[in-house]
């Protein structure tokens, strides 16, 4: 930082940054970044055909919800005062084109109607718009004859999904499939059908990441292989800015960086340039690593959670998707 020339420079020995760290009250007053419950979005899994919610082994504390379990978890989320929920559906039947994704009575669309009815006034109800939970091959799109993921055929499916999700009452569609042109196609479909108020969250810079590991269990993924032909390469940062630029030009209302913790440089760069809100997704593997280390007594669980989420905010995220959203909101409120 340069000082203006008429301000006398203090003697170097007078610089004691520790003054502002002396007491909890001083640290609280001078903290530059703060988390609020409203910054947090809870991802939730709803599984078709369950009598009761079942725990996800690789994500201690996270469940695949039955419809009843889902209702009570929604009530907890609203009570905690978080910003919203992002819904994922786990269907009983899967096929090559992910038919359940566009069935108005498919599990995700059913869950969306329930969420809107139960907490739609308090929370922004958001839905994952992607085919991977619904396809029998586990890819985020439909396949061409040669087995590759067919970008433009997938866009048609996404446009259909968008309309069904908007009909079900989703306020914000989370486009997580990383197909080229997906934001524009979905925006056009929504406008044509009169869903002009339904917003689009573009997973603009989504990397092909090992940190999605536990999520595959959470949605009972059928994937063998990987998603490197459509998700971004870990080595690239410039390309993230291109993805963000394209998505904003196509009509994205919010852009996202994902995962969060290993991509804070990307997040900061996107936050510096974006003209729309920038969110980040602290993904399943980021959650699992802290829970696993804490369960072994190797780190202080609560402090590690707080620090990991605060770092994402400090790097520039306006809101954060995290599986700890409710716990963290409760902790923030009780401080
Ligand atoms: C795709 C999707 C994934 C996640 C969110 N949406 C999985 C993937 O891209 O492989 C991962 C989220 C997490 O790991 O918590 N529908």
Short mmCIF file of N, CA, C and O in Angstrom, two decimals, residues 84-138:
data_model
loop_
_atom_site.label_atom_id
_atom_site.label_comp_id
_atom_site.label_asym_id
_atom_site.label_seq_id
_atom_site.Cartn_x
_atom_site.Cartn_y
_atom_site.Cartn_z
N UNK A 84 -30.58 -21.09 1.18
CA UNK A 84 -31.34 -21.93 0.26
C UNK A 84 -30.92 -23.38 0.33
O UNK A 84 -30.03 -23.75 1.10
N UNK A 85 -31.59 -24.19 -0.49
CA UNK A 85 -31.25 -25.61 -0.60
C UNK A 85 -31.08 -25.96 -2.08
O UNK A 85 -31.78 -25.40 -2.94
N UNK A 86 -30.13 -26.85 -2.34
CA UNK A 86 -29.91 -27.35 -3.71
C UNK A 86 -30.27 -28.83 -3.71
O UNK A 86 -29.67 -29.62 -2.99
N UNK A 87 -31.26 -29.18 -4.52
CA UNK A 87 -31.79 -30.55 -4.46
C UNK A 87 -31.22 -31.46 -5.54
O UNK A 87 -31.10 -31.07 -6.71
N UNK A 88 -30.91 -32.68 -5.12
CA UNK A 88 -30.49 -33.75 -6.02
C UNK A 88 -31.44 -34.92 -5.83
O UNK A 88 -31.79 -35.25 -4.69
N UNK A 89 -31.84 -35.56 -6.92
CA UNK A 89 -32.73 -36.71 -6.84
C UNK A 89 -31.99 -37.99 -7.15
O UNK A 89 -31.11 -38.02 -8.02
N UNK A 90 -32.35 -39.05 -6.43
CA UNK A 90 -31.78 -40.37 -6.71
C UNK A 90 -32.94 -41.29 -7.10
O UNK A 90 -33.72 -41.72 -6.24
N UNK A 91 -33.07 -41.57 -8.40
CA UNK A 91 -34.23 -42.33 -8.87
C UNK A 91 -34.06 -43.84 -8.68
O UNK A 91 -32.94 -44.32 -8.49
N UNK A 92 -35.16 -44.56 -8.72
CA UNK A 92 -35.10 -46.03 -8.66
C UNK A 92 -34.71 -46.62 -10.00
O UNK A 92 -33.97 -47.59 -10.08
N UNK A 93 -35.26 -46.03 -11.07
CA UNK A 93 -34.99 -46.56 -12.42
C UNK A 93 -34.17 -45.58 -13.23
O UNK A 93 -34.43 -44.38 -13.22
N UNK A 94 -33.20 -46.13 -13.95
CA UNK A 94 -32.36 -45.30 -14.80
C UNK A 94 -32.39 -45.85 -16.22
O UNK A 94 -32.60 -47.04 -16.42
N UNK A 95 -32.16 -44.98 -17.20
CA UNK A 95 -32.03 -45.44 -18.57
C UNK A 95 -31.04 -44.57 -19.33
O UNK A 95 -30.44 -43.65 -18.73
N UNK A 96 -30.88 -44.84 -20.62
CA UNK A 96 -29.82 -44.19 -21.39
C UNK A 96 -30.00 -42.67 -21.50
O UNK A 96 -29.02 -41.93 -21.57
N UNK A 97 -31.25 -42.21 -21.50
CA UNK A 97 -31.47 -40.76 -21.68
C UNK A 97 -31.90 -40.07 -20.39
O UNK A 97 -32.18 -38.87 -20.37
N UNK A 98 -31.96 -40.82 -19.30
CA UNK A 98 -32.33 -40.22 -18.02
C UNK A 98 -33.77 -39.76 -17.99
O UNK A 98 -34.07 -38.63 -17.55
N UNK A 99 -34.68 -40.65 -18.40
CA UNK A 99 -36.10 -40.28 -18.53
C UNK A 99 -36.71 -39.70 -17.26
O UNK A 99 -37.56 -38.81 -17.31
N UNK A 100 -36.27 -40.22 -16.11
CA UNK A 100 -36.87 -39.78 -14.85
C UNK A 100 -36.64 -38.29 -14.59
O UNK A 100 -37.38 -37.66 -13.84
N UNK A 101 -35.62 -37.76 -15.23
CA UNK A 101 -35.31 -36.33 -15.01
C UNK A 101 -36.40 -35.43 -15.56
O UNK A 101 -36.61 -34.32 -15.06
N UNK A 102 -37.10 -35.91 -16.58
CA UNK A 102 -38.13 -35.07 -17.20
C UNK A 102 -39.53 -35.58 -16.92
O UNK A 102 -40.50 -35.08 -17.48
N UNK A 103 -39.65 -36.59 -16.06
CA UNK A 103 -40.97 -37.03 -15.62
C UNK A 103 -41.41 -36.06 -14.51
O UNK A 103 -40.72 -35.93 -13.49
N UNK A 104 -42.53 -35.38 -14.70
CA UNK A 104 -42.96 -34.41 -13.67
C UNK A 104 -43.11 -35.07 -12.30
O UNK A 104 -43.00 -34.40 -11.28
N UNK A 105 -43.35 -36.39 -12.29
CA UNK A 105 -43.45 -37.09 -11.01
C UNK A 105 -42.17 -37.81 -10.63
O UNK A 105 -42.14 -38.57 -9.67
N UNK A 106 -41.10 -37.58 -11.38
CA UNK A 106 -39.79 -38.13 -11.02
C UNK A 106 -39.38 -37.57 -9.66
O UNK A 106 -39.83 -36.50 -9.25
N UNK A 107 -38.48 -38.29 -8.98
CA UNK A 107 -38.18 -37.97 -7.58
C UNK A 107 -37.70 -36.53 -7.37
O UNK A 107 -38.11 -35.87 -6.41
N UNK A 108 -36.87 -36.03 -8.26
CA UNK A 108 -36.36 -34.67 -8.07
C UNK A 108 -37.48 -33.64 -8.21
O UNK A 108 -37.56 -32.67 -7.43
N UNK A 109 -38.34 -33.86 -9.17
CA UNK A 109 -39.41 -32.89 -9.40
C UNK A 109 -40.46 -32.95 -8.30
O UNK A 109 -41.00 -31.92 -7.87
N UNK A 110 -40.70 -34.16 -7.82
CA UNK A 110 -41.59 -34.34 -6.67
C UNK A 110 -41.01 -33.64 -5.43
O UNK A 110 -41.71 -32.90 -4.72
N UNK A 111 -39.72 -33.88 -5.20
CA UNK A 111 -39.06 -33.25 -4.04
C UNK A 111 -39.11 -31.73 -4.14
O UNK A 111 -39.28 -31.02 -3.14
N UNK A 112 -38.96 -31.23 -5.36
CA UNK A 112 -38.99 -29.78 -5.55
C UNK A 112 -40.35 -29.21 -5.15
O UNK A 112 -40.43 -28.20 -4.44
N UNK A 113 -41.41 -29.89 -5.58
CA UNK A 113 -42.76 -29.39 -5.22
C UNK A 113 -42.95 -29.41 -3.71
O UNK A 113 -43.52 -28.48 -3.14
N UNK A 114 -42.44 -30.46 -3.08
CA UNK A 114 -42.55 -30.54 -1.62
C UNK A 114 -41.78 -29.39 -0.96
O UNK A 114 -42.29 -28.71 -0.06
N UNK A 115 -40.56 -29.16 -1.42
CA UNK A 115 -39.73 -28.10 -0.81
C UNK A 115 -40.37 -26.73 -0.99
O UNK A 115 -40.38 -25.91 -0.07
N UNK A 116 -40.90 -26.49 -2.17
CA UNK A 116 -41.52 -25.19 -2.43
C UNK A 116 -42.73 -25.00 -1.50
O UNK A 116 -42.92 -23.92 -0.93
N UNK A 117 -43.48 -26.08 -1.35
CA UNK A 117 -44.65 -26.01 -0.48
C UNK A 117 -44.26 -25.80 0.99
O UNK A 117 -44.84 -24.96 1.69
N UNK A 118 -43.23 -26.52 1.43
CA UNK A 118 -42.86 -26.47 2.86
C UNK A 118 -42.07 -25.23 3.24
O UNK A 118 -42.28 -24.67 4.31
N UNK A 119 -41.08 -24.85 2.41
CA UNK A 119 -40.17 -23.77 2.82
C UNK A 119 -39.91 -22.73 1.73
O UNK A 119 -39.00 -21.91 1.85
N UNK A 120 -40.74 -22.78 0.69
CA UNK A 120 -40.51 -21.92 -0.48
C UNK A 120 -40.48 -20.43 -0.18
O UNK A 120 -39.89 -19.65 -0.93
N UNK A 121 -41.12 -20.02 0.91
CA UNK A 121 -41.09 -18.59 1.25
C UNK A 121 -39.80 -18.19 1.96
O UNK A 121 -39.34 -17.06 1.85
N UNK A 122 -39.24 -19.15 2.72
CA UNK A 122 -38.06 -18.82 3.53
C UNK A 122 -36.75 -19.09 2.80
O UNK A 122 -35.76 -18.41 3.02
N UNK A 123 -36.74 -20.12 1.97
CA UNK A 123 -35.48 -20.55 1.34
C UNK A 123 -35.60 -20.51 -0.17
O UNK A 123 -36.69 -20.73 -0.72
N UNK A 124 -34.48 -20.24 -0.84
CA UNK A 124 -34.48 -20.34 -2.30
C UNK A 124 -34.30 -21.82 -2.67
O UNK A 124 -33.25 -22.41 -2.40
N UNK A 125 -35.35 -22.38 -3.25
CA UNK A 125 -35.32 -23.80 -3.61
C UNK A 125 -34.68 -23.95 -4.99
O UNK A 125 -35.18 -23.38 -5.97
N UNK A 126 -33.58 -24.68 -5.04
CA UNK A 126 -32.77 -24.80 -6.24
C UNK A 126 -32.63 -26.26 -6.63
O UNK A 126 -32.67 -27.13 -5.76
N UNK A 127 -32.44 -26.51 -7.91
CA UNK A 127 -32.38 -27.90 -8.36
C UNK A 127 -31.17 -28.16 -9.25
O UNK A 127 -30.80 -27.31 -10.06
N UNK A 128 -30.59 -29.32 -9.09
CA UNK A 128 -29.49 -29.73 -9.96
C UNK A 128 -30.07 -30.07 -11.33
O UNK A 128 -30.96 -30.91 -11.45
N UNK A 129 -29.55 -29.38 -12.34
CA UNK A 129 -30.03 -29.68 -13.70
C UNK A 129 -28.91 -30.39 -14.44
O UNK A 129 -28.02 -29.76 -15.01
N UNK A 130 -28.96 -31.71 -14.37
CA UNK A 130 -27.91 -32.54 -14.95
C UNK A 130 -28.48 -33.94 -15.08
O UNK A 130 -29.42 -34.30 -14.36
N UNK A 131 -27.92 -34.74 -15.97
CA UNK A 131 -28.51 -36.06 -16.20
C UNK A 131 -27.82 -37.20 -15.45
O UNK A 131 -28.33 -38.32 -15.43
N UNK A 132 -26.70 -36.93 -14.81
CA UNK A 132 -25.90 -38.05 -14.30
C UNK A 132 -26.60 -38.92 -13.26
O UNK A 132 -26.35 -40.11 -13.18
N UNK A 133 -27.48 -38.30 -12.46
CA UNK A 133 -28.18 -39.11 -11.46
C UNK A 133 -29.22 -40.02 -12.11
O UNK A 133 -29.70 -40.97 -11.50
N UNK A 134 -29.57 -39.71 -13.35
CA UNK A 134 -30.71 -40.38 -13.99
C UNK A 134 -30.34 -41.34 -15.11
O UNK A 134 -31.18 -42.08 -15.60
N UNK A 135 -29.07 -41.30 -15.55
CA UNK A 135 -28.67 -42.17 -16.66
C UNK A 135 -28.08 -43.48 -16.15
O UNK A 135 -27.46 -43.52 -15.09
N UNK A 136 -28.27 -44.54 -16.93
CA UNK A 136 -27.76 -45.85 -16.51
C UNK A 136 -26.27 -46.01 -16.78
O UNK A 136 -25.64 -46.94 -16.30
N UNK A 137 -25.70 -45.04 -17.52
CA UNK A 137 -24.25 -45.05 -17.74
C UNK A 137 -23.56 -44.02 -16.83
O UNK A 137 -22.33 -43.98 -16.77
N UNK A 138 -24.35 -43.18 -16.17
CA UNK A 138 -23.80 -42.25 -15.19
C UNK A 138 -23.18 -40.98 -15.75
O UNK A 138 -22.67 -40.15 -14.98
#
